[in-house]
Structure formats: structure tokens, C-alpha cells
PDB file of C-alpha atoms in Angstrom:
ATOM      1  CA  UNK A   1       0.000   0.000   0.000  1.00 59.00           C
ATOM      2  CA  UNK A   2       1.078   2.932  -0.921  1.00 66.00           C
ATOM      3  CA  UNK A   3       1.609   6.273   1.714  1.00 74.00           C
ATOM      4  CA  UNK A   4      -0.788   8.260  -0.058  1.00 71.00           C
ATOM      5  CA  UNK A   5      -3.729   5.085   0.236  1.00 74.00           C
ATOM      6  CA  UNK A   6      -2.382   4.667   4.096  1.00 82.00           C
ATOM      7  CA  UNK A   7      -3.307   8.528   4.725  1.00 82.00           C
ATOM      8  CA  UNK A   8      -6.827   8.065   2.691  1.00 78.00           C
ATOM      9  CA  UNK A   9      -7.602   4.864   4.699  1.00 84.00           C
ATOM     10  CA  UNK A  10      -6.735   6.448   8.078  1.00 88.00           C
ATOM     11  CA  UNK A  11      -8.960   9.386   7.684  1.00 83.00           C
ATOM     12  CA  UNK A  12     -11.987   7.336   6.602  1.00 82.00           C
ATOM     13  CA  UNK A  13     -10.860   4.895   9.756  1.00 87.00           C
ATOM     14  CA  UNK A  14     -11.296   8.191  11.694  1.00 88.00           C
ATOM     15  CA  UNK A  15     -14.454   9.361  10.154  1.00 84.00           C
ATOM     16  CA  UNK A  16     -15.995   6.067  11.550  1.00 84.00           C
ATOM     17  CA  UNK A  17     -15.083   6.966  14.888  1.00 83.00           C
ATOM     18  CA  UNK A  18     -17.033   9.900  16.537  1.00 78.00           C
ATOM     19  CA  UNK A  19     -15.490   9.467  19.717  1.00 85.00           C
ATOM     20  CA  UNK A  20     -12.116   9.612  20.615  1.00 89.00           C
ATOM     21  CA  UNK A  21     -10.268   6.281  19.556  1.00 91.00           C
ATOM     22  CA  UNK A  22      -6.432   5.539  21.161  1.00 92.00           C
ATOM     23  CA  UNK A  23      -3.851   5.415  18.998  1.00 90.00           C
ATOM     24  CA  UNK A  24      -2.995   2.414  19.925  1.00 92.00           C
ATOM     25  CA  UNK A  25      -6.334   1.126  18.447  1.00 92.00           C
ATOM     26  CA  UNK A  26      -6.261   2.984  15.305  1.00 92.00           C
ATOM     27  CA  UNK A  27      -2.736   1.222  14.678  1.00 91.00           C
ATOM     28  CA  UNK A  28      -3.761  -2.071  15.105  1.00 92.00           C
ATOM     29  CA  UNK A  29      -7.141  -1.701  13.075  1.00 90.00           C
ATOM     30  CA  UNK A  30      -4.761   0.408  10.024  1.00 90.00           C
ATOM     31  CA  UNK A  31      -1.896  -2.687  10.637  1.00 90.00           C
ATOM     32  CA  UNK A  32       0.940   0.022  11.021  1.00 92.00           C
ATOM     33  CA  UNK A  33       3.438   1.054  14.341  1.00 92.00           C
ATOM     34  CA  UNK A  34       2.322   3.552  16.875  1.00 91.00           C
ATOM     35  CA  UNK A  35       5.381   5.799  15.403  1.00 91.00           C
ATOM     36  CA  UNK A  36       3.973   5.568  11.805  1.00 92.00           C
ATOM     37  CA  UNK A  37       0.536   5.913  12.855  1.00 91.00           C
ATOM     38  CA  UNK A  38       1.723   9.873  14.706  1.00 91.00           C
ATOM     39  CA  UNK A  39       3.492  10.059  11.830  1.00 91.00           C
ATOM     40  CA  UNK A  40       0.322  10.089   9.497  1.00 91.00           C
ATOM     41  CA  UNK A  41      -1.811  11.640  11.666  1.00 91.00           C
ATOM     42  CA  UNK A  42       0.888  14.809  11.682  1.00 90.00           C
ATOM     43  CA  UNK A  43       0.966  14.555   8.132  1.00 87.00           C
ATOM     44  CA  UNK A  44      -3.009  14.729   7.582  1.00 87.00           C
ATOM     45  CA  UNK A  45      -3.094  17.579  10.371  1.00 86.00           C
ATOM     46  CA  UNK A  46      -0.364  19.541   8.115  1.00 84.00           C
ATOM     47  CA  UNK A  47      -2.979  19.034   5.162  1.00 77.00           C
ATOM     48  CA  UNK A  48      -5.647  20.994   6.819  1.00 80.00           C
ATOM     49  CA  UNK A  49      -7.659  17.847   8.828  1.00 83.00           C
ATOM     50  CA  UNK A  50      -9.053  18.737  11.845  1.00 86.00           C
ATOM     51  CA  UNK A  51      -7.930  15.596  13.855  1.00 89.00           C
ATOM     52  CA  UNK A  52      -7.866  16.783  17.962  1.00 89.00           C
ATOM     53  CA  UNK A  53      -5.957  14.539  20.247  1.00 85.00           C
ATOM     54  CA  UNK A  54      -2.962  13.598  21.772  1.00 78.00           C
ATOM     55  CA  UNK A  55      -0.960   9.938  22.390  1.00 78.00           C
ATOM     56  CA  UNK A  56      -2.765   8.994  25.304  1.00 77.00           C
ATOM     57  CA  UNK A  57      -5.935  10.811  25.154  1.00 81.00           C
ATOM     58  CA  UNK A  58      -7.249   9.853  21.770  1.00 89.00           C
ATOM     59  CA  UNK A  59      -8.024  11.105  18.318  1.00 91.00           C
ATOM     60  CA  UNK A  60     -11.000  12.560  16.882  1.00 91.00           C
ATOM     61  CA  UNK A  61     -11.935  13.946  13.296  1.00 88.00           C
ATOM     62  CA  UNK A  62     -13.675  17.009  13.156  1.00 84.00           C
ATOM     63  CA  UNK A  63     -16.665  17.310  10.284  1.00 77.00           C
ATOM     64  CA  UNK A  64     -15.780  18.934   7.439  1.00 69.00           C
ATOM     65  CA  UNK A  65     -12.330  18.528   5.637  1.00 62.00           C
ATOM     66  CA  UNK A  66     -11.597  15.671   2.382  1.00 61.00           C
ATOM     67  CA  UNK A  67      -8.861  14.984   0.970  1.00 55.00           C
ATOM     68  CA  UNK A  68      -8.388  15.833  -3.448  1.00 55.00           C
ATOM     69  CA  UNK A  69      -9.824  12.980  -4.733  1.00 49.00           C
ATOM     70  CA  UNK A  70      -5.995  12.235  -6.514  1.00 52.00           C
ATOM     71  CA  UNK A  71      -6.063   9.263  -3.883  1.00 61.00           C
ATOM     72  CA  UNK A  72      -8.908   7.119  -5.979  1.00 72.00           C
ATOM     73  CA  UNK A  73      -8.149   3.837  -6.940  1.00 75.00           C
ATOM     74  CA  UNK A  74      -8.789   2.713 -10.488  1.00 79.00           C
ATOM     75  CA  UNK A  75     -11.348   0.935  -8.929  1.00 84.00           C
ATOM     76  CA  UNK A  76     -12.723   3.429  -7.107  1.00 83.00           C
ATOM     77  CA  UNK A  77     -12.507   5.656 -10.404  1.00 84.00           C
ATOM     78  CA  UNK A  78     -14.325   3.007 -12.473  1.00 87.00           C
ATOM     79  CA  UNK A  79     -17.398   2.684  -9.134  1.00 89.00           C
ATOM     80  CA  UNK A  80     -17.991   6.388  -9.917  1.00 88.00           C
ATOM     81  CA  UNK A  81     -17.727   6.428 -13.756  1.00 89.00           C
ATOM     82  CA  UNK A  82     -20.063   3.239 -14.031  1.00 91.00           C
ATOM     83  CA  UNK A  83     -22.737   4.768 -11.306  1.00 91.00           C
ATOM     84  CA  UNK A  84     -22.718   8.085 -13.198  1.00 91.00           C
ATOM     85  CA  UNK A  85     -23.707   6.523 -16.114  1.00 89.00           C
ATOM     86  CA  UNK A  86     -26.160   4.486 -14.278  1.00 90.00           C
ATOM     87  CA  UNK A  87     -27.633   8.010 -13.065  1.00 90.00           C
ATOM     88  CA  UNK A  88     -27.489   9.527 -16.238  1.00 85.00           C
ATOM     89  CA  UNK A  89     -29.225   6.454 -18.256  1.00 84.00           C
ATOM     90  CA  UNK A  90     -31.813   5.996 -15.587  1.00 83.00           C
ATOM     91  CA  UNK A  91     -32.292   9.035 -13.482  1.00 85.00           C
ATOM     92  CA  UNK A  92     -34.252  12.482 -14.576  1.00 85.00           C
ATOM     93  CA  UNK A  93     -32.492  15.241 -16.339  1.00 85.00           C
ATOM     94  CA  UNK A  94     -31.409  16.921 -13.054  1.00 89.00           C
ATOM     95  CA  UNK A  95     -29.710  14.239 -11.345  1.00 90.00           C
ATOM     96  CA  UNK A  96     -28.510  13.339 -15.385  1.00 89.00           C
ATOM     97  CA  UNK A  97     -26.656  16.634 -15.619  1.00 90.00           C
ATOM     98  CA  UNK A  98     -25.651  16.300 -11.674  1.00 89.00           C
ATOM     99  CA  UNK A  99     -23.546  12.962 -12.418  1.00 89.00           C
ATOM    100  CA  UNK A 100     -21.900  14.114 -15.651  1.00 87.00           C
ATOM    101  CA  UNK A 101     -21.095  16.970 -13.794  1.00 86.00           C
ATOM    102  CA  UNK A 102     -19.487  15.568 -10.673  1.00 83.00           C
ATOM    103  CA  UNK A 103     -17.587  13.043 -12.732  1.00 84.00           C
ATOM    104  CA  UNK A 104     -16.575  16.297 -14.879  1.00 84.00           C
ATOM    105  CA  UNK A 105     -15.300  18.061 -11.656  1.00 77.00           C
ATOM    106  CA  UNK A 106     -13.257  15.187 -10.128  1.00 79.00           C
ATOM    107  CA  UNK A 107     -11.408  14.272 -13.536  1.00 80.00           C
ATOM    108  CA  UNK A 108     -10.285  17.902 -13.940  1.00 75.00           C
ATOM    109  CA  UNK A 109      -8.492  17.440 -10.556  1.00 70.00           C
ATOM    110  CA  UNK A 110      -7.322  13.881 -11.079  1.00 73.00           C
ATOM    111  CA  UNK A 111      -3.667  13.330 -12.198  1.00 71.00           C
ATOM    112  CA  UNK A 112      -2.699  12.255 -15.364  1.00 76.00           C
ATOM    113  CA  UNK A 113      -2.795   8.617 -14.974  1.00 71.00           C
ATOM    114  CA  UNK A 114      -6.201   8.702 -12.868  1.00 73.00           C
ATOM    115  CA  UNK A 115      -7.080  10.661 -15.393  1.00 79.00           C
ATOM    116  CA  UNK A 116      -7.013   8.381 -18.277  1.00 81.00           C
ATOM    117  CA  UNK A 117      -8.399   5.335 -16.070  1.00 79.00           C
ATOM    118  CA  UNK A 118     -11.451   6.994 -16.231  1.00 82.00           C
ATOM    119  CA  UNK A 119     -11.649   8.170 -19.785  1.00 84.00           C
ATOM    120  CA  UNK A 120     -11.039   4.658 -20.405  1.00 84.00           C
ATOM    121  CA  UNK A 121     -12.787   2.985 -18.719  1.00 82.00           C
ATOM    122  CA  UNK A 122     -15.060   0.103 -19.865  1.00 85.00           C
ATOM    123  CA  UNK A 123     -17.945  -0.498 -17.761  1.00 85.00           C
ATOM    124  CA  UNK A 124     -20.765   0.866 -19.581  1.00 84.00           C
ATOM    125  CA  UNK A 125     -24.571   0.649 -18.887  1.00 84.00           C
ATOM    126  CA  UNK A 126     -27.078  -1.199 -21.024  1.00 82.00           C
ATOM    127  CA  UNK A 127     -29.742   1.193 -21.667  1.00 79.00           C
ATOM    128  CA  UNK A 128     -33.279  -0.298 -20.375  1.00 76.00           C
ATOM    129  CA  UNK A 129     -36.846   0.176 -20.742  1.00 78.00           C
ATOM    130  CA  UNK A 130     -37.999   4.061 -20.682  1.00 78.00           C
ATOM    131  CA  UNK A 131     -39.813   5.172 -17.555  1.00 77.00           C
ATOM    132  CA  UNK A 132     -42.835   5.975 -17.725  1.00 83.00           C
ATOM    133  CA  UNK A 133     -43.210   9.533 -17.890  1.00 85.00           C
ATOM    134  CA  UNK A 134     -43.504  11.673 -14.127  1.00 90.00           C
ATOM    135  CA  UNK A 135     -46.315  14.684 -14.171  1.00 92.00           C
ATOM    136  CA  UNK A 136     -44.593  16.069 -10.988  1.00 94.00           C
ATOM    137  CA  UNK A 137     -40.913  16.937 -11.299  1.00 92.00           C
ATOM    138  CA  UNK A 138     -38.923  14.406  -9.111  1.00 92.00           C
ATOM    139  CA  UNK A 139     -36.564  17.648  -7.851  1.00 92.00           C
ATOM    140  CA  UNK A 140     -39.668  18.584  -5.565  1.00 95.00           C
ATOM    141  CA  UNK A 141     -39.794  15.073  -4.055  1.00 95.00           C
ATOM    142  CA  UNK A 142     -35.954  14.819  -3.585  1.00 94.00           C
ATOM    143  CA  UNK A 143     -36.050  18.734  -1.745  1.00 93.00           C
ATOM    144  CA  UNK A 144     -39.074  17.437   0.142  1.00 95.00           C
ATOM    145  CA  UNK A 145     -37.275  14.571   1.371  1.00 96.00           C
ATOM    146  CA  UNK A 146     -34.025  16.403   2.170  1.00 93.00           C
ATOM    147  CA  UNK A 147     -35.642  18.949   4.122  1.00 94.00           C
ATOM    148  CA  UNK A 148     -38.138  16.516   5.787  1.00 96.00           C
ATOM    149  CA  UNK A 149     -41.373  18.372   4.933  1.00 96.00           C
ATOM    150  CA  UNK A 150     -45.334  16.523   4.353  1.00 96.00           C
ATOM    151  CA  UNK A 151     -45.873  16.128   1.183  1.00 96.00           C
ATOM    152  CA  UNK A 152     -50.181  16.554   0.187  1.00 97.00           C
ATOM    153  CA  UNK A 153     -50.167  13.795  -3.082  1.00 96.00           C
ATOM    154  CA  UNK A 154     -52.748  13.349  -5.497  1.00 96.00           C
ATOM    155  CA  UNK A 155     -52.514   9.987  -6.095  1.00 96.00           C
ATOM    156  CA  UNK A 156     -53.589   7.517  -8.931  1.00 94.00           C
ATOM    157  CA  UNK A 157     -53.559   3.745  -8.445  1.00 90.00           C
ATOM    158  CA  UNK A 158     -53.311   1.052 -10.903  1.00 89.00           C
ATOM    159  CA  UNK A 159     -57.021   0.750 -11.547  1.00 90.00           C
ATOM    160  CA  UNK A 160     -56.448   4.708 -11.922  1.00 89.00           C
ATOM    161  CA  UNK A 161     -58.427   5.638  -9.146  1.00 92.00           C
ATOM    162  CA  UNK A 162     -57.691   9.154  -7.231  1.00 93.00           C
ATOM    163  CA  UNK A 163     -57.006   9.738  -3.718  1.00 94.00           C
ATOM    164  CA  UNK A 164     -55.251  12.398  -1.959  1.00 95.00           C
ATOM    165  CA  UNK A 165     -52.802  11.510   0.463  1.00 95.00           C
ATOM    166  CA  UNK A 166     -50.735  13.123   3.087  1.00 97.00           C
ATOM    167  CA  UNK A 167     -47.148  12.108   3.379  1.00 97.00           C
ATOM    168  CA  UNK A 168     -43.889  11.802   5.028  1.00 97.00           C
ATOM    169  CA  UNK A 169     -41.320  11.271   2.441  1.00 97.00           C
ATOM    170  CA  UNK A 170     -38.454   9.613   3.423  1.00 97.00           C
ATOM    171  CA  UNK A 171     -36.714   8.019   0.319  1.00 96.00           C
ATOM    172  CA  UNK A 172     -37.055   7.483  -3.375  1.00 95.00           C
ATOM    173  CA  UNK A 173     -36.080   3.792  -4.817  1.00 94.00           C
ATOM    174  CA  UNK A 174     -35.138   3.129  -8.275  1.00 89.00           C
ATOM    175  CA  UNK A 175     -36.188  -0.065 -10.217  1.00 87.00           C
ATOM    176  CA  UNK A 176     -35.527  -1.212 -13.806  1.00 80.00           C
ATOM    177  CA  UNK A 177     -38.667   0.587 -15.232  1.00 83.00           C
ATOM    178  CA  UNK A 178     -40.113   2.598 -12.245  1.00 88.00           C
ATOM    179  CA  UNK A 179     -39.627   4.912  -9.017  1.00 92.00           C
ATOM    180  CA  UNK A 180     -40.615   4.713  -5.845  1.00 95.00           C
ATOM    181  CA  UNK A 181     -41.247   7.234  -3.164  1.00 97.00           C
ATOM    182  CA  UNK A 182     -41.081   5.584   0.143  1.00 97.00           C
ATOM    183  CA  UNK A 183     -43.280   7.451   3.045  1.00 97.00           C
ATOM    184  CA  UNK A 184     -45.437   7.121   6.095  1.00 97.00           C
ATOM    185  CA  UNK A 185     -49.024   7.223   5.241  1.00 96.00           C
ATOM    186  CA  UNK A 186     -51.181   9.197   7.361  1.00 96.00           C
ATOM    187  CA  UNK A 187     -53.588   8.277   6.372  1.00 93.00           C
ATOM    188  CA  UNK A 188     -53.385   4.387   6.477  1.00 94.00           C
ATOM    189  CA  UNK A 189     -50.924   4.944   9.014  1.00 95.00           C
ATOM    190  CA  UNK A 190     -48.589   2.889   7.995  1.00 95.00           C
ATOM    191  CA  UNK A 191     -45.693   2.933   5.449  1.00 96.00           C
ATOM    192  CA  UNK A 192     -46.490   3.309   1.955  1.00 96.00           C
ATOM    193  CA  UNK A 193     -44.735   3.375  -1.755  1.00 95.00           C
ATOM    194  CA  UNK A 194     -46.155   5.375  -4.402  1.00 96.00           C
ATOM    195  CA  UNK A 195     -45.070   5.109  -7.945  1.00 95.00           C
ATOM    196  CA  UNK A 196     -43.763   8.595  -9.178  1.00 95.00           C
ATOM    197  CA  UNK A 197     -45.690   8.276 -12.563  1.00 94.00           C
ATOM    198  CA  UNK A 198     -48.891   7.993 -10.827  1.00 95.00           C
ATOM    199  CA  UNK A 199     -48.631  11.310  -8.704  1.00 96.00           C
ATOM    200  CA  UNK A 200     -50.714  13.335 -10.698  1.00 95.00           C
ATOM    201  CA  UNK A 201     -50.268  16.385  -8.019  1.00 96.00           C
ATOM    202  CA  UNK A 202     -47.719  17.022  -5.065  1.00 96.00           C
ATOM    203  CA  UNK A 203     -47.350  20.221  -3.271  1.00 96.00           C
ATOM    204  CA  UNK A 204     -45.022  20.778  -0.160  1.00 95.00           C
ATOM    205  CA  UNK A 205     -46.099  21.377   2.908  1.00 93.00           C
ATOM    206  CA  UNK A 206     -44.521  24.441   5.137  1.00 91.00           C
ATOM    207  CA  UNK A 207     -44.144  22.166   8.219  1.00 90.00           C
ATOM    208  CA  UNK A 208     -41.918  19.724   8.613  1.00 93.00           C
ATOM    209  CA  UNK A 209     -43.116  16.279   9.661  1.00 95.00           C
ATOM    210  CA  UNK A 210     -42.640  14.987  13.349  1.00 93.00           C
ATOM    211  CA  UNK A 211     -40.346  12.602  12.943  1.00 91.00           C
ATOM    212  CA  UNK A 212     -36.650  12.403  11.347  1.00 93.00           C
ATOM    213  CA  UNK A 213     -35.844  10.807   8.056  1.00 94.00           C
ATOM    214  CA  UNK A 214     -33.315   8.943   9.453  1.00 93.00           C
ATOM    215  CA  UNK A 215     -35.586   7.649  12.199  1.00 94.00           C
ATOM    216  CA  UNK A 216     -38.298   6.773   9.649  1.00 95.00           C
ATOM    217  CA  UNK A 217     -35.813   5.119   7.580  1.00 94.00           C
ATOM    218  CA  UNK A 218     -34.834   2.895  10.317  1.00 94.00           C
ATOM    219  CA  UNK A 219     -38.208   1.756  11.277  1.00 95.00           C
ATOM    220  CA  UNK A 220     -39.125   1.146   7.998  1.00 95.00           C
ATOM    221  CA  UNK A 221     -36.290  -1.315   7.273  1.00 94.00           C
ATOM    222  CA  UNK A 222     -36.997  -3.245  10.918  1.00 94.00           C
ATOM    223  CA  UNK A 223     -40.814  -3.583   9.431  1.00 92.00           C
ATOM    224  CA  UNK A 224     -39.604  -4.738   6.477  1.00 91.00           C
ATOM    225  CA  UNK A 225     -37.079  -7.599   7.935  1.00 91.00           C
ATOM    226  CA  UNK A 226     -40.035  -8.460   9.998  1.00 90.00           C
ATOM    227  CA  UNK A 227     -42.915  -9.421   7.152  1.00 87.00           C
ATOM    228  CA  UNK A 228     -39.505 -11.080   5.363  1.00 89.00           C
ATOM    229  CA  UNK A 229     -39.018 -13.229   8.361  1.00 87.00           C
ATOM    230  CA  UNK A 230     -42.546 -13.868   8.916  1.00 85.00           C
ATOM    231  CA  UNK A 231     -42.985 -14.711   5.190  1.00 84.00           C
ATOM    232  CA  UNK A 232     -40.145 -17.398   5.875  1.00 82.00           C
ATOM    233  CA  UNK A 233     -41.589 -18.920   8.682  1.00 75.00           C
TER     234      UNK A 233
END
């Protein structure tokens, strides 16, 4: 390994610790000495990472700072290349132009050798089955997931059917030929998935729900584990 892939595999050791963790235990888990381990810690603190500690007390890594992304793998480089494409074969236009633009801003920083990895590379996505088409944009679902707000659906089901429904979105799942948004149903309470290209309105709410995303996210996946064991038994 090189010194460059030690450093980048320390501070995401670190960023799965939020509590202080001896350096004694961050050497064993990275397989290095106690003097190379203060060695790379100095070296990522002269880089501009926030780690706070001392031999004897611990080490923590303060939110916020990440390394140039020079320290990719080549397979690392061909995970992001291959999931952009994913995104921009089977996502809407936003997140489309969102991948080909992150990939765009991480090769102009790559070095030259990175560099050509990923203009190389040759994982490639089979195009599928078009989606059916959405009536609401999926950019208002995403921002009312990310800032946790209700959601008031109009909602067609397969026999087409209306109903409107009061949400809590939570998550968005992609299939081979549709999306899901993932919420708690208030009124069935219970969870619920709703097929994007069957929301014939959505408009969100100024309040945000009473619950967190990552809380409902949780839940959901212990009722889900539950009905699959059940189903097994």
C-alpha cells in the first residue's frame, strides 16, 4: 500500500469513529506502528484535517475537511464512472446533468494517470426500458425529502383511481422501469410506496413532519425484515 492510500484509509478509519479512539487502536485496526501511525496523523493535520488529540488521550476527526480525490483507486474511479452513467441512463435530467457533472469536476483534478483510467474505462450501462413519464418533477420530491417536509399527493392507483394523500417522504427507490417514493401514510398509518408516474399532483407542505428521516428510515427497514421473516416462517 502505498503512503498516499495509508493517509486516505486512516482518515476514513477516523471518520468512523465519533469518539475519541487511542492510537494504539487505530494502529492495530490500520496494521501500522504507533510511530507511523503519529506520523500520518501529523501529516493529515499539516494538510488541513481537523484531527484533535494527543498519544494517550485519543483522536478525533472534526466534520468537514476531504482529501483531493488524486487518492482514488482505479477501482474506485471506475465505481464512480459506471454509477454516473447508471444516473445519467436511468435518473431524470437533473440528477442526469448532476452525475456528468461531478464526474466532470473530479477528472479535472485527477492526475494524469487517474485521469485516463477513467476516460477509459469500460464499464458501460445497457440502456433499459424508458420510464414511464412523471407529471410532478422528481426535484420537488428529492427537496421534500431532504428537508423533511409533508408532502399533500394526489394519487392515482393502478385501476387509476384518485385519492389524496398526506405524506412523510423519506426516500425514493429506483427499479428497472419505475420509481418509488417511500413514506409514512397518514392516512393508512402505515408505510407506503407510491409510484412517481402515478402522482398526478404534489405540493409541499410548510411544516416539517414529526419525525426524522433517518428515524423513519430505520423503522421502515426493521418492518420490512419483519414481514420477510414472517414470510419465511
Amino acid at each position: 500500500m502505498s503512503r498516499s492510500e495509508r493517509l486516505f484509509d486512516l482518515l476514513n478509519a477516523l471518520r468512523r469513529h465519533r469518539r475519541p479512539v487511542s492510537g494504539r487502536a487505530l494502529a492495530d485496526e490500520m496494521g501500522v506502528s504507533l510511530r507511523t501511525l503519529y506520523r500520518d496523523i501529523a501529516s493529515l493535520q499539516a494538510q488541513g484535517a481537523t484531527i484533535e488529540g494527543e498519544p494517550g488521550v485519543g483522536y478525533v476527526l472534526r466534520p468537514g475537511f476531504m482529501l483531493p480525490p488524486l487518492m482514488f483507486t482505479p477501482e474506485e474511479i471506475e465505481a464512480l464512472v459506471l454509477g454516473s452513467r447508471w444516473v445519467a441512463e436511468r435518473a431524470d435530467g437533473r440528477l442526469k446533468e448532476a452525475a456528468l457533472s461531478a464526474v466532470a469536476r473530479i477528472g479535472a483534478v485527477l492526475p494524469p494517470d487517474l485521469k485516463d483510467e477513467m476516460d477509459s474505462s469500460s464499464l458501460y450501462v445497457v440502456p433499459g426500458a424508458p420510464f414511464p413519464t412523471d407529471t410532478v418533477d422528481p426535484a420537488l420530491l428529492r427537496k421534500a425529502i431532504r428537508t423533511e417536509r409533508r408532502l399533500t399527493l394526489c394519487y392515482r392507483d393502478e385501476a387509476g383511481a384518485a385519492s389524496e394523500r398526506v405524506v412523510w417522504p423519506f426516500a425514493l427507490a429506483f427499479f428497472d422501469r419505475v420509481r418509488l417514493l417511500l413514506a409514512w401514510c397518514e392516512l393508512r398509518q402505515d408505510f407506503r410506496s407510491f409510484r412517481t408516474d402515478r402522482i398526478v399532483e404534489a405540493q409541499v407542505g410548510q411544516d416539517r413532519y414529526p419525525a426524522r428521516r433517518q428515524a423513519l428510515m430505520k423503522t421502515y427497514h426493521e418492518d420490512l425484515e419483519k414481514r420477510r421473516a414472517a414470510e419465511r416462517c
